[in-house]
Coordinates of C-alpha atoms in Angstrom, one line a residue:
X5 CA 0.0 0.0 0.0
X6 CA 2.7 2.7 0.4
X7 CA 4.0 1.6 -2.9
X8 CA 0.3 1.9 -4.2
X9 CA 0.5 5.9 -2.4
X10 CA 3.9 6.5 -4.2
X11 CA 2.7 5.6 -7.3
X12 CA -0.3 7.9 -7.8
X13 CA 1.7 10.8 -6.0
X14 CA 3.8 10.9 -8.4
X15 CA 1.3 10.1 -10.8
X16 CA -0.8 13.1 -10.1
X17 CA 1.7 15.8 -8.3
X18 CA 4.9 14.2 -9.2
X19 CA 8.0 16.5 -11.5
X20 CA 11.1 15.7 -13.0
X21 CA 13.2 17.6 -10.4
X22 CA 15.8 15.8 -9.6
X23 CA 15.9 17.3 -5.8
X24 CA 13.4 17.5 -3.0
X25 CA 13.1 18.8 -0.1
X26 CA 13.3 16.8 3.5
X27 CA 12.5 18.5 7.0
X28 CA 14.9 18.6 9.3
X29 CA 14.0 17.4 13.2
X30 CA 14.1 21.1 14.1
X31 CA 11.5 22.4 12.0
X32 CA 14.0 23.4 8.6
X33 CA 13.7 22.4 5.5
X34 CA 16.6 21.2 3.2
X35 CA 17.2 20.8 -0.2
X36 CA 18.5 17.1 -1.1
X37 CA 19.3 15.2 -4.7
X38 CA 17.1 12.5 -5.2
X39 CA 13.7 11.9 -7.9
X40 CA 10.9 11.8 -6.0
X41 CA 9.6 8.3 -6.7
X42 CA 7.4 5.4 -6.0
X43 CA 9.8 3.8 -4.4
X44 CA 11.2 6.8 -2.5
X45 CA 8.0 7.3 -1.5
X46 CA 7.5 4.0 0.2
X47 CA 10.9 4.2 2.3
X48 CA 9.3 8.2 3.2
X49 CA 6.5 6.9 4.8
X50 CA 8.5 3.4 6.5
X51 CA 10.7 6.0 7.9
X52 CA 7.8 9.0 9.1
X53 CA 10.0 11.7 6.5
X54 CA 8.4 15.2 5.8
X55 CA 8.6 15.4 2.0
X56 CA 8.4 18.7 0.0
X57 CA 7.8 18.2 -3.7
X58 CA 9.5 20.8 -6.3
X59 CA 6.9 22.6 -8.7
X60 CA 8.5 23.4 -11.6
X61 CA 9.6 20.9 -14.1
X62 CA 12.9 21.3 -15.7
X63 CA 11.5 22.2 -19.3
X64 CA 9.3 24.9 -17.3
X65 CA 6.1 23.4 -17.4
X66 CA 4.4 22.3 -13.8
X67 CA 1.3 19.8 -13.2
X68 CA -0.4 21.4 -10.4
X69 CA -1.5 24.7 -8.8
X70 CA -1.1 24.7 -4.5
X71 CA -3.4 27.3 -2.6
X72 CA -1.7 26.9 1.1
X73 CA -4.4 28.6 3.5
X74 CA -2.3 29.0 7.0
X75 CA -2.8 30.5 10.1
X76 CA -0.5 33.5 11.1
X77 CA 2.1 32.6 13.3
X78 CA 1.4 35.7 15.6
X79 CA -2.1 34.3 16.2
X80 CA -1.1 30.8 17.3
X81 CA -0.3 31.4 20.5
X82 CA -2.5 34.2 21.6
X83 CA -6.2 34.3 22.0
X84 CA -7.1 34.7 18.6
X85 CA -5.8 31.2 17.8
X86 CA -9.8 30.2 18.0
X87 CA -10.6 32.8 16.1
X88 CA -8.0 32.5 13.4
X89 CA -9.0 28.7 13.5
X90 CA -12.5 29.9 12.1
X91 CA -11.6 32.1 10.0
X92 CA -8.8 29.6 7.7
X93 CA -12.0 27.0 8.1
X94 CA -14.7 29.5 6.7
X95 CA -12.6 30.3 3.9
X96 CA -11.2 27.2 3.0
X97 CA -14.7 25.6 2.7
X98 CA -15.5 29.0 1.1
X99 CA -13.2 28.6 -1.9
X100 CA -13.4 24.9 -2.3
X101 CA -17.3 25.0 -2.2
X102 CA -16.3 27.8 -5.4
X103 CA -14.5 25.1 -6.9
X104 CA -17.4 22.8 -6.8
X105 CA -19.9 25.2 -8.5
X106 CA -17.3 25.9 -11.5
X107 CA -17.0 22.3 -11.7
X108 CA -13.0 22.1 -11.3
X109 CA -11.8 19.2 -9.0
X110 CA -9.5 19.8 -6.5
X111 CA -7.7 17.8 -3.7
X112 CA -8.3 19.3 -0.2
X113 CA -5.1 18.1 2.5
X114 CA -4.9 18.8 6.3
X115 CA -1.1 20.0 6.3
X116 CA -0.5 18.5 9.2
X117 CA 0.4 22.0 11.2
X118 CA -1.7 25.2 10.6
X119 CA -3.1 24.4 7.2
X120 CA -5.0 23.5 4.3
X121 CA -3.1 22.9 0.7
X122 CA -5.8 22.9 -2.1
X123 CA -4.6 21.3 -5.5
X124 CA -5.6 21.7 -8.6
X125 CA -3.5 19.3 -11.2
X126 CA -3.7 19.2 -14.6
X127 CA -3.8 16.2 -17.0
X128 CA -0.6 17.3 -18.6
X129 CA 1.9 19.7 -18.2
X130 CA 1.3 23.3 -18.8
X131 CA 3.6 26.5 -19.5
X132 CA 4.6 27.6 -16.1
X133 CA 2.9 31.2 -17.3
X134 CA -0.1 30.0 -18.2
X135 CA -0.7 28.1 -15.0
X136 CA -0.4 31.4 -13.2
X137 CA -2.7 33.3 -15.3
X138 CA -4.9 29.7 -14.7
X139 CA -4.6 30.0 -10.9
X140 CA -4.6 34.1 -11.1
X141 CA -8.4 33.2 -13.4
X142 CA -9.5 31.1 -10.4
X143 CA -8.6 33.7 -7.7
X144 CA -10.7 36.5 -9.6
X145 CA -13.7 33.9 -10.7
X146 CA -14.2 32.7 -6.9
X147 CA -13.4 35.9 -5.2
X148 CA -11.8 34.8 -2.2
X149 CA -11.8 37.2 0.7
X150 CA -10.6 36.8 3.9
X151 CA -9.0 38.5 7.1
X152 CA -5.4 38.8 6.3
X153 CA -4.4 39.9 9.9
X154 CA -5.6 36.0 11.1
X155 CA -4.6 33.9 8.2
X156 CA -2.7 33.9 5.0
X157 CA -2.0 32.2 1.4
X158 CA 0.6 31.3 -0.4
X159 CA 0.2 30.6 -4.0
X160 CA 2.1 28.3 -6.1
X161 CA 3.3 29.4 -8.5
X162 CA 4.4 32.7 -6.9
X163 CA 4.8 34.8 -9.9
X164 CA 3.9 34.7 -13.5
X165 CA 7.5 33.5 -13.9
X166 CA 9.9 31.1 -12.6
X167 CA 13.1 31.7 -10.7
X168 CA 16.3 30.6 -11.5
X169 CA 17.2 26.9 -9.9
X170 CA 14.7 24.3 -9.0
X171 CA 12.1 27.2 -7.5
X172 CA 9.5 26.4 -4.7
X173 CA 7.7 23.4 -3.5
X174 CA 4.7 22.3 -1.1
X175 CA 4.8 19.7 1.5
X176 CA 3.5 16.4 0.1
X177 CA 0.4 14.2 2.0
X178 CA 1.2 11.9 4.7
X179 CA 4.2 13.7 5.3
X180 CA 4.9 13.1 9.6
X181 CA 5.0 17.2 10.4
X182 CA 8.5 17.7 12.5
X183 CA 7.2 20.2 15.0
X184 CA 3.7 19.4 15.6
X185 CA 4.2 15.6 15.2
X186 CA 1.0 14.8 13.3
X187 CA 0.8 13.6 9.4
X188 CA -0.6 16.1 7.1
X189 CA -3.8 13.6 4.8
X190 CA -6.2 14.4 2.2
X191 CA -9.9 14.7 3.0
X192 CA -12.3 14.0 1.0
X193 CA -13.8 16.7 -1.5
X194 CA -17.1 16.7 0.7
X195 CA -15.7 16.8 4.0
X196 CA -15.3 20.2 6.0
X197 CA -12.1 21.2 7.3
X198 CA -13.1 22.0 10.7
X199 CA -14.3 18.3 11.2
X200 CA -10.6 17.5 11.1
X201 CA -8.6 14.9 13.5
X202 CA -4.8 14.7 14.3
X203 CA -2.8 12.0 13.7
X204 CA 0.0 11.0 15.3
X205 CA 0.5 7.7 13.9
X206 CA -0.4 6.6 9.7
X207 CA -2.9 4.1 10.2
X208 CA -4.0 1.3 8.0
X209 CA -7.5 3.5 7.9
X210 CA -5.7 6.5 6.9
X211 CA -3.1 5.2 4.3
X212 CA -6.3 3.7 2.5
X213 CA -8.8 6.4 2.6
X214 CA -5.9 8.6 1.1
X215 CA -5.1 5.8 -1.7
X216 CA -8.8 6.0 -2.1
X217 CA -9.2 9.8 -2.8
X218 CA -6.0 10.1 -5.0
X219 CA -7.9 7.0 -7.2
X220 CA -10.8 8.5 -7.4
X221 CA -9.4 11.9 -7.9
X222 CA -9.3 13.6 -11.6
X223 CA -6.7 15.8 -13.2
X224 CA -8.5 19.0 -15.7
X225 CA -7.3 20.2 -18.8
X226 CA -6.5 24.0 -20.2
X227 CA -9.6 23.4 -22.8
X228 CA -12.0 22.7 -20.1
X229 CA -11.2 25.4 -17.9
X230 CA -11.0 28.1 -21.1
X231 CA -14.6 26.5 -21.5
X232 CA -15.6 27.1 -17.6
X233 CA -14.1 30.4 -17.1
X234 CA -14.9 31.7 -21.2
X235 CA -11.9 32.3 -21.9
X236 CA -8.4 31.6 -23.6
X237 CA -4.9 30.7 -21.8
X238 CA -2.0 32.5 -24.1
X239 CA 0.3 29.6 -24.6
X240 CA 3.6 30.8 -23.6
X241 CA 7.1 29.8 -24.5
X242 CA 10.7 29.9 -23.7
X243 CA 11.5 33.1 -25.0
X244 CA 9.2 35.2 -22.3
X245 CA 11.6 33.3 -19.8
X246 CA 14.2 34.7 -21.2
X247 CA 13.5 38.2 -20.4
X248 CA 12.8 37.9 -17.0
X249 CA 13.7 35.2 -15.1
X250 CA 16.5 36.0 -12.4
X251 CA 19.9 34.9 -12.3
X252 CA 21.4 35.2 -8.5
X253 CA 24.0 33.4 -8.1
X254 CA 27.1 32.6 -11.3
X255 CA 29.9 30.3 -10.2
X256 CA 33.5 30.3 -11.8
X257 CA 36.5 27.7 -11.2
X258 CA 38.9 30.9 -11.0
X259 CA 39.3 34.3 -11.5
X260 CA 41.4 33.9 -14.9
X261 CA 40.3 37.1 -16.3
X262 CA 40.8 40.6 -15.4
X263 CA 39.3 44.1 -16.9
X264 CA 40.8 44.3 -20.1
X265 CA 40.1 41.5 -20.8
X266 CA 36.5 41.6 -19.8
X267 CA 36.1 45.1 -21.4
X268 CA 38.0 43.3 -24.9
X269 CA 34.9 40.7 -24.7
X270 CA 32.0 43.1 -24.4
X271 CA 33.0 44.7 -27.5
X272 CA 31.7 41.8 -29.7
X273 CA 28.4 42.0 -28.4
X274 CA 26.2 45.3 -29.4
X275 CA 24.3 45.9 -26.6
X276 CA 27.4 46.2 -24.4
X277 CA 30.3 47.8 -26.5
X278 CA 28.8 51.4 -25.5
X279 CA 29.2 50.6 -22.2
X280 CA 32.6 49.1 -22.4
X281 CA 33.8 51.9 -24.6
X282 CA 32.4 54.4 -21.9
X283 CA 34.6 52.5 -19.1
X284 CA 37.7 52.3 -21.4
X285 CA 37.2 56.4 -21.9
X286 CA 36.3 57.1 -18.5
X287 CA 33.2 58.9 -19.5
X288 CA 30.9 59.5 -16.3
X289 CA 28.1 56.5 -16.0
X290 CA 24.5 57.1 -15.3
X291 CA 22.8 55.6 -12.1
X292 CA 21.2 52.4 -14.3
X293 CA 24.5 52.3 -16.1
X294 CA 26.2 51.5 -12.9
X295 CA 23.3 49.4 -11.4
X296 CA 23.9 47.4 -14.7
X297 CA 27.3 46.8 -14.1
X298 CA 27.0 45.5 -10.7
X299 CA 24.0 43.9 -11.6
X300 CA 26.1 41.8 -14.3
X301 CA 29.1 40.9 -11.9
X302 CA 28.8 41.1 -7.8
X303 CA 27.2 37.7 -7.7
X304 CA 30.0 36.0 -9.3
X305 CA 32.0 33.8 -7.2
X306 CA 35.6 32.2 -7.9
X307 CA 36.9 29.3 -5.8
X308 CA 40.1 30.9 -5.7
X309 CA 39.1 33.7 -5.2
X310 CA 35.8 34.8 -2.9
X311 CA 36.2 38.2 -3.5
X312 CA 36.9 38.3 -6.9
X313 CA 33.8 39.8 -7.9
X314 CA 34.2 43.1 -5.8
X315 CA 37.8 43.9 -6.7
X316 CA 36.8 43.6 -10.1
X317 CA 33.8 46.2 -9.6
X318 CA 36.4 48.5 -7.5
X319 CA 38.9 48.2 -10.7
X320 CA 36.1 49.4 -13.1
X321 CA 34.8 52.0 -10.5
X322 CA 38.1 53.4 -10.3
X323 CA 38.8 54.7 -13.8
X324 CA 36.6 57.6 -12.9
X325 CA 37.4 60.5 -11.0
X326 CA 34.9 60.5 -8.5
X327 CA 35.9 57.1 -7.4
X328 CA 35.4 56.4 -3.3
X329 CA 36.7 53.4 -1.9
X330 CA 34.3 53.3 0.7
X331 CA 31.3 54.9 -0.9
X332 CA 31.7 52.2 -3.7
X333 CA 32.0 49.2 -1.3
X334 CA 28.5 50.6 0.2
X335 CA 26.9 50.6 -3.0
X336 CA 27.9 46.9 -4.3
X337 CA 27.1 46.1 -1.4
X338 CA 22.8 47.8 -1.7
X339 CA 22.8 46.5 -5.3
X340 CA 23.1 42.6 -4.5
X341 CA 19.5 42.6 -5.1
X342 CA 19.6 44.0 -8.4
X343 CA 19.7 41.1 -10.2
X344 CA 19.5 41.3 -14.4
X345 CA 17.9 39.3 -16.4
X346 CA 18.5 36.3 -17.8
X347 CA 18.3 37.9 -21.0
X348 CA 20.3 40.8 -20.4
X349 CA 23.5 38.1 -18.5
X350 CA 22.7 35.7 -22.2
X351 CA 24.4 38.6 -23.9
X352 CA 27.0 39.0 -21.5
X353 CA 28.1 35.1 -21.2
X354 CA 27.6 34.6 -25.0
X355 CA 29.9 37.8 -25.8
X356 CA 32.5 36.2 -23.4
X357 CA 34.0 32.6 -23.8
X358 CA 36.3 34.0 -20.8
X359 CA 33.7 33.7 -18.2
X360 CA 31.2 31.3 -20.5
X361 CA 33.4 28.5 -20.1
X362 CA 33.9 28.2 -17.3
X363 CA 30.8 29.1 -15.1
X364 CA 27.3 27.5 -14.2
X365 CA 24.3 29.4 -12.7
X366 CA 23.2 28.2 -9.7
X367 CA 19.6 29.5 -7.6
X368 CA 20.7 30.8 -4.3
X369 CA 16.7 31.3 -3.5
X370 CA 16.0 30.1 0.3
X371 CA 12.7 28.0 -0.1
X372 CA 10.3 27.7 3.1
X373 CA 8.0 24.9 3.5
X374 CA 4.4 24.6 5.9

């Protein structure tokens, strides 16, 4: 039987990600290799694991929408923890009982903590873009209110478009919940949150009423819900990834290059000979000029060399006559988040075989998990 469970999990919810995500005994969540499999599965639930799931697929498609209801963590242990509690129950059954009248199915889970997930999977796999303006449809069509100082939502996906890396994940059923010690379990589409029961322990009961639910549980398809909702889903493709998904963290070997050579490189590409050429003639940068540069190389990082990255920027900050040691190391330092686009670092990489060669991108985004 926990075969039989790994099997349609990964039939229904399951990606090509070769990571996942295990709980830690105090409450963390960690990133590990490994597919998530049948057979993984199986040993998961032998040995009581808390199993995240990745979203994304690797070609950027994804199988399943996650709406994870939660109660604050400021109301949990206060007196508003009973109120909260109604609250998340009202409008979970509120937007599932939506669900029902569209006609989209949906899997409703306990998470195990201070939760609901809701699922909505899809037959095949969709355009990661299109399943946000699916699950942005849905949001808008059901009109989902509630009071945002008691509980809150997270919605996967997070954004019309993916981050760098493996991006986020949700917490999968009969996962044994670290901290509170009870197993997060699917419910039945009729049954009402608040008539909800911890367990501590998977039980023969509860391993087959889950098996159940995923069996009888059906998958929708992007024609059926253009049908329900009237309208049409823009297929998406690569390209719109291009332009704006983040790059945040570039790895090198070494540092085998230095300015001129750097500056020698960008001249081959269009779009960045201006800006070498202003470098080279030490003509004075504008503000996005400048966020561009540092945008382009603090987050490179040389194993021989950690700080390679800034005493590059310093070396092209200092061809100008206003140059400030300190003021500069302050600034590099604000602009870490300015990440460029993919796009934008394509032309940089492709321009370069000095730093092409020789690097992989990496996603240094911290994922948290209910």
């Amino acid at each position: 039987m926990y075969h039989k469970f790994g099997q349609l999990v990964c039939e229904i919810l399951g990606t090509n990600q070769n990571y996942h995500v295990e709980q830690q005994d105090d409450g963390t969540y960690r990133k590990k290799n490994g597919l998530v499999t049948a057979n993984f599965l199986k040993e998961s639930l032998e040995n009581k694991r808390s199993i995240a799931i990745y979203q994304k697929n690797t070609d950027l498609t994804i199988k399943w929408l996650c709406f994870d209801f939660d109660i604050l963590k400021g109301c949990l242990e206060n007196e508003q923890r009973d109120i909260a509690q109604k609250e998340l129950d009202r409008a979970v059954d509120y937007f599932c009982h939506e669900l029902k009248s569209l006609g989209i199915p949906y899997l409703l889970e306990f998470s195990g903590n201070r939760g609901f997930h809701v699922w909505i999977t899809f037959e095949d796999p969709i355009n990661y873009q299109t399943g946000y303006d699916i699950q942005q449809t849905i949001l808008k069509e059901c009109g989902l209110s509630f009071q945002e100082q008691l509980i809150g939502i997270d919605l996967y996906p997070h954004s019309a478009t993916p981050s760098g890396g493996v991006g986020s994940g949700v917490k999968l059923p009969l996962s044994k919940h670290k901290k509170s010690g009870y197993y997060s379990y699917l419910l039945l589409p009729n049954e009402q949150s608040k008539l909800i029961q911890r367990h501590e322990e998977l039980s023969f009961h509860l391993l087959k009423s889950n098996i159940e639910i995923l069996e009888q549980h059906r998958s929708i398809n992007r024609p059926k819900l253009e049908e329900i909702f009237g309208t049409f889903f823009e297929s998406h493709n690569d390209e719109d990834f291009l332009q704006s998904s983040r790059i945040k963290s570039i790895k090198v070997e070494r540092a085998g290059f230095n300015l001129s050579e750097l500056l020698l490189h960008w001249k081959s590409s269009a779009p960045l000979s201006k800006l070498a050429s202003k470098i080279e003639k030490k003509e004075n940068l504008s503000n996005a000029e400048r966020k561009l540069i540092v945008g382009l190389i603090c987050n490179i990082t040389a194993r021989d060399n950690s700080s390679f990255s800034h005493e590059l920027l310093h070396e092209i900050f200092k061809q100008f006559d206003n140059y400030n040691p300190e003021i500069t190391s302050s600034a590099i330092v604000s602009l870490r988040s300015f990440y460029v686009s993919v796009w934008q670092s394509h032309l940089t990489l492709r321009s370069s075989s000095l730093i092409s060669d020789r690097l992989s991108v990496v996603s240094m985004r911290t994922c948290s998990f209910e």
